[in-house]
């Protein structure tokens, strides 16, 4: 059996456009076997999965299975990602440890199950967006975990940021059920998640990647397939290691500018027009100057990612002194009660009142 997948390039699809399209979610066959062949029509805002075989070229619509998508973990990132899937027309079933976080999605049309196991059992593809490796393992493999509800023909896509060893552990247990596994950690924070502008760093089962691609395109602007399980996790840790170090250095620059009598607002503008321009500086800078840190990416998660990245570097004997120094700064910020603030609150660790 082979699959013909019709899809559009959804990388820049707005949430408004998605909301206007009630039949946007793909249809999946009962099993993931075969290699998808892609065809890209010019007709906008439509794609579907259809199963074909030489023996059944005239299969009726009842041979198709509307994609049932599970989503586990409805925090800062998971909630808007699941919302975009619902607004695109997907049949979404959700779960979260705190059930009240499911309520807004239920009001949008999502179904609810009381455990990851029941979500996975009722869905074709289940996504998981958890806060840390421990949570990712527990939700996937713990009592009433997703693995208990998986079997051949189902797929599990972990979009959490974890280390490679954790991803491989989860993958091994998922695959032992007969299901397919894909890791696809995201680059991007709250606003890109809301706007469907995330970047997915995927690795693992290639056929599941191809089948999940239209769903990833609803939630993101681009996606990369990086090969074996662990590669996506490693790439994400490298990206976040760089980001954490950049924010620490930017914090030093803002404070130094102010200390020598210059306007930090002008510094932000100067940087925005030069070779080191980055959206992060323009977005975070103005609020940092006002000592405001609305949470888009929690500081505790940035420190966790730096810790995991340093472990990755140690495993291959790669020196990372800048990231190590940045990690210590985030640890100081955490010790002063800033864990749940945005990671840009690391600037507070450099202010005299916290250094005494």
PDB file of N, CA and C in Angstrom, residues 202-288:
ATOM      1  N   UNK A 202      13.152  17.399  13.921  1.00  0.00           N
ATOM      2  CA  UNK A 202      12.648  16.034  14.025  1.00  0.00           C
ATOM      3  C   UNK A 202      13.714  14.981  13.749  1.00  0.00           C
ATOM      4  N   UNK A 203      13.547  13.825  14.420  1.00  0.00           N
ATOM      5  CA  UNK A 203      14.411  12.678  14.178  1.00  0.00           C
ATOM      6  C   UNK A 203      13.658  11.431  14.622  1.00  0.00           C
ATOM      7  N   UNK A 204      13.983  10.326  13.974  1.00  0.00           N
ATOM      8  CA  UNK A 204      13.303   9.081  14.310  1.00  0.00           C
ATOM      9  C   UNK A 204      12.674   8.440  13.102  1.00  0.00           C
ATOM     10  N   UNK A 205      11.502   7.863  13.277  1.00  0.00           N
ATOM     11  CA  UNK A 205      10.830   7.120  12.218  1.00  0.00           C
ATOM     12  C   UNK A 205      10.480   8.027  11.037  1.00  0.00           C
ATOM     13  N   UNK A 206      11.091   7.753   9.889  1.00  0.00           N
ATOM     14  CA  UNK A 206      10.919   8.638   8.725  1.00  0.00           C
ATOM     15  C   UNK A 206       9.484   8.606   8.200  1.00  0.00           C
ATOM     16  N   UNK A 207       8.847   7.436   8.216  1.00  0.00           N
ATOM     17  CA  UNK A 207       7.481   7.366   7.701  1.00  0.00           C
ATOM     18  C   UNK A 207       6.526   8.151   8.602  1.00  0.00           C
ATOM     19  N   UNK A 208       6.750   8.099   9.906  1.00  0.00           N
ATOM     20  CA  UNK A 208       5.911   8.886  10.816  1.00  0.00           C
ATOM     21  C   UNK A 208       6.160  10.374  10.609  1.00  0.00           C
ATOM     22  N   UNK A 209       7.403  10.742  10.350  1.00  0.00           N
ATOM     23  CA  UNK A 209       7.715  12.144  10.056  1.00  0.00           C
ATOM     24  C   UNK A 209       6.933  12.621   8.843  1.00  0.00           C
ATOM     25  N   UNK A 210       6.905  11.806   7.801  1.00  0.00           N
ATOM     26  CA  UNK A 210       6.195  12.198   6.579  1.00  0.00           C
ATOM     27  C   UNK A 210       4.689  12.272   6.814  1.00  0.00           C
ATOM     28  N   UNK A 211       4.173  11.368   7.628  1.00  0.00           N
ATOM     29  CA  UNK A 211       2.743  11.375   7.916  1.00  0.00           C
ATOM     30  C   UNK A 211       2.366  12.545   8.816  1.00  0.00           C
ATOM     31  N   UNK A 212       3.235  12.864   9.777  1.00  0.00           N
ATOM     32  CA  UNK A 212       2.957  13.956  10.715  1.00  0.00           C
ATOM     33  C   UNK A 212       3.253  15.324  10.128  1.00  0.00           C
ATOM     34  N   UNK A 213       3.933  15.366   8.993  1.00  0.00           N
ATOM     35  CA  UNK A 213       4.376  16.640   8.424  1.00  0.00           C
ATOM     36  C   UNK A 213       3.257  17.682   8.276  1.00  0.00           C
ATOM     37  N   UNK A 214       2.074  17.333   7.753  1.00  0.00           N
ATOM     38  CA  UNK A 214       1.018  18.341   7.644  1.00  0.00           C
ATOM     39  C   UNK A 214       0.571  18.884   9.003  1.00  0.00           C
ATOM     40  N   UNK A 215       0.630  18.046  10.023  1.00  0.00           N
ATOM     41  CA  UNK A 215       0.284  18.505  11.367  1.00  0.00           C
ATOM     42  C   UNK A 215       1.354  19.442  11.896  1.00  0.00           C
ATOM     43  N   UNK A 216       2.618  19.108  11.644  1.00  0.00           N
ATOM     44  CA  UNK A 216       3.712  19.989  12.041  1.00  0.00           C
ATOM     45  C   UNK A 216       3.603  21.332  11.336  1.00  0.00           C
ATOM     46  N   UNK A 217       3.157  21.296  10.086  1.00  0.00           N
ATOM     47  CA  UNK A 217       3.033  22.528   9.315  1.00  0.00           C
ATOM     48  C   UNK A 217       1.907  23.422   9.823  1.00  0.00           C
ATOM     49  N   UNK A 218       0.903  22.838  10.457  1.00  0.00           N
ATOM     50  CA  UNK A 218      -0.140  23.642  11.091  1.00  0.00           C
ATOM     51  C   UNK A 218       0.449  24.414  12.273  1.00  0.00           C
ATOM     52  N   UNK A 219       1.351  23.766  13.005  1.00  0.00           N
ATOM     53  CA  UNK A 219       1.894  24.355  14.222  1.00  0.00           C
ATOM     54  C   UNK A 219       3.186  25.133  14.006  1.00  0.00           C
ATOM     55  N   UNK A 220       3.821  24.974  12.863  1.00  0.00           N
ATOM     56  CA  UNK A 220       5.121  25.600  12.663  1.00  0.00           C
ATOM     57  C   UNK A 220       5.323  26.166  11.280  1.00  0.00           C
ATOM     58  N   UNK A 221       6.410  26.907  11.138  1.00  0.00           N
ATOM     59  CA  UNK A 221       6.742  27.515   9.850  1.00  0.00           C
ATOM     60  C   UNK A 221       7.776  26.700   9.078  1.00  0.00           C
ATOM     61  N   UNK A 222       8.521  25.842   9.779  1.00  0.00           N
ATOM     62  CA  UNK A 222       9.509  25.011   9.097  1.00  0.00           C
ATOM     63  C   UNK A 222       9.814  23.779   9.937  1.00  0.00           C
ATOM     64  N   UNK A 223      10.402  22.782   9.282  1.00  0.00           N
ATOM     65  CA  UNK A 223      10.730  21.538   9.953  1.00  0.00           C
ATOM     66  C   UNK A 223      11.972  20.936   9.307  1.00  0.00           C
ATOM     67  N   UNK A 224      12.763  20.269  10.125  1.00  0.00           N
ATOM     68  CA  UNK A 224      13.986  19.633   9.657  1.00  0.00           C
ATOM     69  C   UNK A 224      13.979  18.172  10.104  1.00  0.00           C
ATOM     70  N   UNK A 225      14.304  17.280   9.192  1.00  0.00           N
ATOM     71  CA  UNK A 225      14.461  15.879   9.557  1.00  0.00           C
ATOM     72  C   UNK A 225      15.955  15.595   9.705  1.00  0.00           C
ATOM     73  N   UNK A 226      16.376  15.140  10.900  1.00  0.00           N
ATOM     74  CA  UNK A 226      17.790  15.056  11.239  1.00  0.00           C
ATOM     75  C   UNK A 226      18.313  13.636  11.403  1.00  0.00           C
ATOM     76  N   UNK A 227      17.492  12.637  11.065  1.00  0.00           N
ATOM     77  CA  UNK A 227      17.986  11.271  11.092  1.00  0.00           C
ATOM     78  C   UNK A 227      17.567  10.488  12.322  1.00  0.00           C
ATOM     79  N   UNK A 228      18.543   9.884  12.983  1.00  0.00           N
ATOM     80  CA  UNK A 228      18.263   8.970  14.088  1.00  0.00           C
ATOM     81  C   UNK A 228      17.791   9.688  15.350  1.00  0.00           C
ATOM     82  N   UNK A 229      17.012   8.965  16.158  1.00  0.00           N
ATOM     83  CA  UNK A 229      16.556   9.486  17.442  1.00  0.00           C
ATOM     84  C   UNK A 229      17.750   9.953  18.266  1.00  0.00           C
ATOM     85  N   UNK A 230      17.627  11.124  18.846  1.00  0.00           N
ATOM     86  CA  UNK A 230      18.702  11.737  19.605  1.00  0.00           C
ATOM     87  C   UNK A 230      19.274  12.948  18.903  1.00  0.00           C
ATOM     88  N   UNK A 231      19.219  12.942  17.574  1.00  0.00           N
ATOM     89  CA  UNK A 231      19.767  14.064  16.813  1.00  0.00           C
ATOM     90  C   UNK A 231      18.916  15.326  16.955  1.00  0.00           C
ATOM     91  N   UNK A 232      17.598  15.141  16.995  1.00  0.00           N
ATOM     92  CA  UNK A 232      16.717  16.295  17.190  1.00  0.00           C
ATOM     93  C   UNK A 232      16.916  16.899  18.566  1.00  0.00           C
ATOM     94  N   UNK A 233      17.002  16.043  19.570  1.00  0.00           N
ATOM     95  CA  UNK A 233      17.222  16.507  20.937  1.00  0.00           C
ATOM     96  C   UNK A 233      18.546  17.252  21.052  1.00  0.00           C
ATOM     97  N   UNK A 234      19.590  16.708  20.427  1.00  0.00           N
ATOM     98  CA  UNK A 234      20.906  17.337  20.496  1.00  0.00           C
ATOM     99  C   UNK A 234      20.906  18.703  19.814  1.00  0.00           C
ATOM    100  N   UNK A 235      20.277  18.783  18.636  1.00  0.00           N
ATOM    101  CA  UNK A 235      20.229  20.064  17.930  1.00  0.00           C
ATOM    102  C   UNK A 235      19.501  21.115  18.755  1.00  0.00           C
ATOM    103  N   UNK A 236      18.394  20.714  19.393  1.00  0.00           N
ATOM    104  CA  UNK A 236      17.645  21.670  20.212  1.00  0.00           C
ATOM    105  C   UNK A 236      18.479  22.169  21.382  1.00  0.00           C
ATOM    106  N   UNK A 237      19.233  21.288  22.014  1.00  0.00           N
ATOM    107  CA  UNK A 237      20.058  21.700  23.143  1.00  0.00           C
ATOM    108  C   UNK A 237      21.158  22.667  22.702  1.00  0.00           C
ATOM    109  N   UNK A 238      21.734  22.434  21.534  1.00  0.00           N
ATOM    110  CA  UNK A 238      22.748  23.357  21.018  1.00  0.00           C
ATOM    111  C   UNK A 238      22.129  24.730  20.759  1.00  0.00           C
ATOM    112  N   UNK A 239      20.954  24.746  20.132  1.00  0.00           N
ATOM    113  CA  UNK A 239      20.267  26.014  19.857  1.00  0.00           C
ATOM    114  C   UNK A 239      19.985  26.771  21.153  1.00  0.00           C
ATOM    115  N   UNK A 240      19.458  26.070  22.151  1.00  0.00           N
ATOM    116  CA  UNK A 240      19.117  26.742  23.406  1.00  0.00           C
ATOM    117  C   UNK A 240      20.340  27.106  24.229  1.00  0.00           C
ATOM    118  N   UNK A 241      21.427  26.373  24.063  1.00  0.00           N
ATOM    119  CA  UNK A 241      22.687  26.754  24.703  1.00  0.00           C
ATOM    120  C   UNK A 241      23.164  28.106  24.160  1.00  0.00           C
ATOM    121  N   UNK A 242      23.106  28.247  22.851  1.00  0.00           N
ATOM    122  CA  UNK A 242      23.503  29.509  22.222  1.00  0.00           C
ATOM    123  C   UNK A 242      22.576  30.636  22.669  1.00  0.00           C
ATOM    124  N   UNK A 243      21.272  30.362  22.675  1.00  0.00           N
ATOM    125  CA  UNK A 243      20.302  31.385  23.060  1.00  0.00           C
ATOM    126  C   UNK A 243      20.515  31.855  24.491  1.00  0.00           C
ATOM    127  N   UNK A 244      20.741  30.921  25.409  1.00  0.00           N
ATOM    128  CA  UNK A 244      20.955  31.293  26.796  1.00  0.00           C
ATOM    129  C   UNK A 244      22.194  32.138  26.986  1.00  0.00           C
ATOM    130  N   UNK A 245      23.253  31.794  26.262  1.00  0.00           N
ATOM    131  CA  UNK A 245      24.490  32.566  26.336  1.00  0.00           C
ATOM    132  C   UNK A 245      24.306  33.956  25.743  1.00  0.00           C
ATOM    133  N   UNK A 246      23.563  34.026  24.646  1.00  0.00           N
ATOM    134  CA  UNK A 246      23.284  35.326  24.024  1.00  0.00           C
ATOM    135  C   UNK A 246      22.522  36.241  24.976  1.00  0.00           C
ATOM    136  N   UNK A 247      21.519  35.701  25.657  1.00  0.00           N
ATOM    137  CA  UNK A 247      20.731  36.515  26.571  1.00  0.00           C
ATOM    138  C   UNK A 247      21.568  37.008  27.743  1.00  0.00           C
ATOM    139  N   UNK A 248      22.461  36.169  28.243  1.00  0.00           N
ATOM    140  CA  UNK A 248      23.326  36.582  29.342  1.00  0.00           C
ATOM    141  C   UNK A 248      24.242  37.717  28.904  1.00  0.00           C
ATOM    142  N   UNK A 249      24.827  37.616  27.731  1.00  0.00           N
ATOM    143  CA  UNK A 249      25.710  38.662  27.219  1.00  0.00           C
ATOM    144  C   UNK A 249      24.938  39.955  26.939  1.00  0.00           C
ATOM    145  N   UNK A 250      23.735  39.808  26.392  1.00  0.00           N
ATOM    146  CA  UNK A 250      22.882  40.974  26.127  1.00  0.00           C
ATOM    147  C   UNK A 250      22.542  41.690  27.435  1.00  0.00           C
ATOM    148  N   UNK A 251      22.284  40.919  28.485  1.00  0.00           N
ATOM    149  CA  UNK A 251      21.986  41.507  29.794  1.00  0.00           C
ATOM    150  C   UNK A 251      23.158  42.334  30.294  1.00  0.00           C
ATOM    151  N   UNK A 252      24.364  41.797  30.143  1.00  0.00           N
ATOM    152  CA  UNK A 252      25.556  42.543  30.548  1.00  0.00           C
ATOM    153  C   UNK A 252      25.668  43.853  29.780  1.00  0.00           C
ATOM    154  N   UNK A 253      25.378  43.796  28.490  1.00  0.00           N
ATOM    155  CA  UNK A 253      25.469  44.995  27.659  1.00  0.00           C
ATOM    156  C   UNK A 253      24.470  46.061  28.063  1.00  0.00           C
ATOM    157  N   UNK A 254      23.239  45.664  28.344  1.00  0.00           N
ATOM    158  CA  UNK A 254      22.225  46.631  28.761  1.00  0.00           C
ATOM    159  C   UNK A 254      22.631  47.332  30.060  1.00  0.00           C
ATOM    160  N   UNK A 255      23.106  46.558  31.014  1.00  0.00           N
ATOM    161  CA  UNK A 255      23.472  47.145  32.304  1.00  0.00           C
ATOM    162  C   UNK A 255      24.716  48.014  32.205  1.00  0.00           C
ATOM    163  N   UNK A 256      25.685  47.569  31.413  1.00  0.00           N
ATOM    164  CA  UNK A 256      26.894  48.381  31.230  1.00  0.00           C
ATOM    165  C   UNK A 256      26.567  49.695  30.547  1.00  0.00           C
ATOM    166  N   UNK A 257      25.699  49.664  29.544  1.00  0.00           N
ATOM    167  CA  UNK A 257      25.296  50.881  28.834  1.00  0.00           C
ATOM    168  C   UNK A 257      24.699  51.893  29.812  1.00  0.00           C
ATOM    169  N   UNK A 258      23.809  51.407  30.660  1.00  0.00           N
ATOM    170  CA  UNK A 258      23.167  52.300  31.635  1.00  0.00           C
ATOM    171  C   UNK A 258      24.173  52.821  32.662  1.00  0.00           C
ATOM    172  N   UNK A 259      25.111  51.958  33.081  1.00  0.00           N
ATOM    173  CA  UNK A 259      26.090  52.324  34.101  1.00  0.00           C
ATOM    174  C   UNK A 259      27.035  53.433  33.631  1.00  0.00           C
ATOM    175  N   UNK A 260      27.303  53.461  32.348  1.00  0.00           N
ATOM    176  CA  UNK A 260      28.234  54.488  31.830  1.00  0.00           C
ATOM    177  C   UNK A 260      27.496  55.725  31.316  1.00  0.00           C
ATOM    178  N   UNK A 261      26.172  55.772  31.586  1.00  0.00           N
ATOM    179  CA  UNK A 261      25.415  56.976  31.276  1.00  0.00           C
ATOM    180  C   UNK A 261      24.801  57.034  29.896  1.00  0.00           C
ATOM    181  N   UNK A 262      24.780  55.920  29.189  1.00  0.00           N
ATOM    182  CA  UNK A 262      24.148  55.890  27.872  1.00  0.00           C
ATOM    183  C   UNK A 262      22.742  55.306  27.993  1.00  0.00           C
ATOM    184  N   UNK A 263      21.946  55.508  26.959  1.00  0.00           N
ATOM    185  CA  UNK A 263      20.561  55.057  26.967  1.00  0.00           C
ATOM    186  C   UNK A 263      20.480  53.619  26.444  1.00  0.00           C
ATOM    187  N   UNK A 264      20.069  52.668  27.271  1.00  0.00           N
ATOM    188  CA  UNK A 264      19.980  51.272  26.800  1.00  0.00           C
ATOM    189  C   UNK A 264      18.967  51.096  25.669  1.00  0.00           C
ATOM    190  N   UNK A 265      17.976  52.003  25.592  1.00  0.00           N
ATOM    191  CA  UNK A 265      17.021  51.921  24.485  1.00  0.00           C
ATOM    192  C   UNK A 265      17.723  52.140  23.147  1.00  0.00           C
ATOM    193  N   UNK A 266      18.695  53.039  23.171  1.00  0.00           N
ATOM    194  CA  UNK A 266      19.465  53.299  21.949  1.00  0.00           C
ATOM    195  C   UNK A 266      20.326  52.087  21.608  1.00  0.00           C
ATOM    196  N   UNK A 267      20.866  51.427  22.633  1.00  0.00           N
ATOM    197  CA  UNK A 267      21.642  50.219  22.385  1.00  0.00           C
ATOM    198  C   UNK A 267      20.799  49.182  21.651  1.00  0.00           C
ATOM    199  N   UNK A 268      19.564  48.979  22.101  1.00  0.00           N
ATOM    200  CA  UNK A 268      18.684  48.013  21.447  1.00  0.00           C
ATOM    201  C   UNK A 268      18.485  48.380  19.983  1.00  0.00           C
ATOM    202  N   UNK A 269      18.302  49.670  19.715  1.00  0.00           N
ATOM    203  CA  UNK A 269      18.102  50.118  18.340  1.00  0.00           C
ATOM    204  C   UNK A 269      19.359  49.937  17.505  1.00  0.00           C
ATOM    205  N   UNK A 270      20.508  50.259  18.079  1.00  0.00           N
ATOM    206  CA  UNK A 270      21.773  50.096  17.362  1.00  0.00           C
ATOM    207  C   UNK A 270      21.992  48.632  16.992  1.00  0.00           C
ATOM    208  N   UNK A 271      21.772  47.749  17.957  1.00  0.00           N
ATOM    209  CA  UNK A 271      21.955  46.317  17.708  1.00  0.00           C
ATOM    210  C   UNK A 271      21.001  45.830  16.625  1.00  0.00           C
ATOM    211  N   UNK A 272      19.778  46.349  16.643  1.00  0.00           N
ATOM    212  CA  UNK A 272      18.766  45.893  15.682  1.00  0.00           C
ATOM    213  C   UNK A 272      19.120  46.222  14.242  1.00  0.00           C
ATOM    214  N   UNK A 273      20.037  47.171  14.053  1.00  0.00           N
ATOM    215  CA  UNK A 273      20.398  47.591  12.703  1.00  0.00           C
ATOM    216  C   UNK A 273      21.760  47.060  12.255  1.00  0.00           C
ATOM    217  N   UNK A 274      22.390  46.270  13.118  1.00  0.00           N
ATOM    218  CA  UNK A 274      23.727  45.802  12.795  1.00  0.00           C
ATOM    219  C   UNK A 274      23.812  44.318  12.520  1.00  0.00           C
ATOM    220  N   UNK A 275      25.047  43.855  12.392  1.00  0.00           N
ATOM    221  CA  UNK A 275      25.303  42.467  12.026  1.00  0.00           C
ATOM    222  C   UNK A 275      24.865  41.482  13.106  1.00  0.00           C
ATOM    223  N   UNK A 276      24.787  41.918  14.361  1.00  0.00           N
ATOM    224  CA  UNK A 276      24.392  41.003  15.439  1.00  0.00           C
ATOM    225  C   UNK A 276      22.904  41.109  15.766  1.00  0.00           C
ATOM    226  N   UNK A 277      22.147  41.716  14.874  1.00  0.00           N
ATOM    227  CA  UNK A 277      20.709  41.844  15.085  1.00  0.00           C
ATOM    228  C   UNK A 277      20.071  40.464  15.248  1.00  0.00           C
ATOM    229  N   UNK A 278      19.164  40.360  16.211  1.00  0.00           N
ATOM    230  CA  UNK A 278      18.392  39.144  16.427  1.00  0.00           C
ATOM    231  C   UNK A 278      17.033  39.548  16.969  1.00  0.00           C
ATOM    232  N   UNK A 279      15.963  38.912  16.512  1.00  0.00           N
ATOM    233  CA  UNK A 279      14.620  39.262  17.005  1.00  0.00           C
ATOM    234  C   UNK A 279      14.530  39.249  18.523  1.00  0.00           C
ATOM    235  N   UNK A 280      15.245  38.336  19.157  1.00  0.00           N
ATOM    236  CA  UNK A 280      15.198  38.223  20.608  1.00  0.00           C
ATOM    237  C   UNK A 280      15.574  39.534  21.290  1.00  0.00           C
ATOM    238  N   UNK A 281      16.560  40.225  20.771  1.00  0.00           N
ATOM    239  CA  UNK A 281      16.996  41.476  21.387  1.00  0.00           C
ATOM    240  C   UNK A 281      15.929  42.561  21.265  1.00  0.00           C
ATOM    241  N   UNK A 282      15.336  42.668  20.096  1.00  0.00           N
ATOM    242  CA  UNK A 282      14.318  43.701  19.875  1.00  0.00           C
ATOM    243  C   UNK A 282      13.044  43.422  20.655  1.00  0.00           C
ATOM    244  N   UNK A 283      12.699  42.135  20.795  1.00  0.00           N
ATOM    245  CA  UNK A 283      11.474  41.757  21.501  1.00  0.00           C
ATOM    246  C   UNK A 283      11.653  41.874  23.011  1.00  0.00           C
ATOM    247  N   UNK A 284      12.774  41.382  23.513  1.00  0.00           N
ATOM    248  CA  UNK A 284      12.985  41.331  24.958  1.00  0.00           C
ATOM    249  C   UNK A 284      13.574  42.620  25.533  1.00  0.00           C
ATOM    250  N   UNK A 285      14.372  43.305  24.756  1.00  0.00           N
ATOM    251  CA  UNK A 285      15.097  44.468  25.262  1.00  0.00           C
ATOM    252  C   UNK A 285      14.239  45.522  25.953  1.00  0.00           C
ATOM    253  N   UNK A 286      13.191  46.048  25.313  1.00  0.00           N
ATOM    254  CA  UNK A 286      12.390  47.110  25.927  1.00  0.00           C
ATOM    255  C   UNK A 286      11.807  46.725  27.287  1.00  0.00           C
ATOM    256  N   UNK A 287      11.321  45.500  27.432  1.00  0.00           N
ATOM    257  CA  UNK A 287      10.762  45.090  28.718  1.00  0.00           C
ATOM    258  C   UNK A 287      11.858  44.863  29.751  1.00  0.00           C
ATOM    259  N   UNK A 288      13.003  44.376  29.331  1.00  0.00           N
ATOM    260  CA  UNK A 288      14.116  44.185  30.257  1.00  0.00           C
ATOM    261  C   UNK A 288      14.579  45.513  30.841  1.00  0.00           C
TER     262      UNK A 288
END
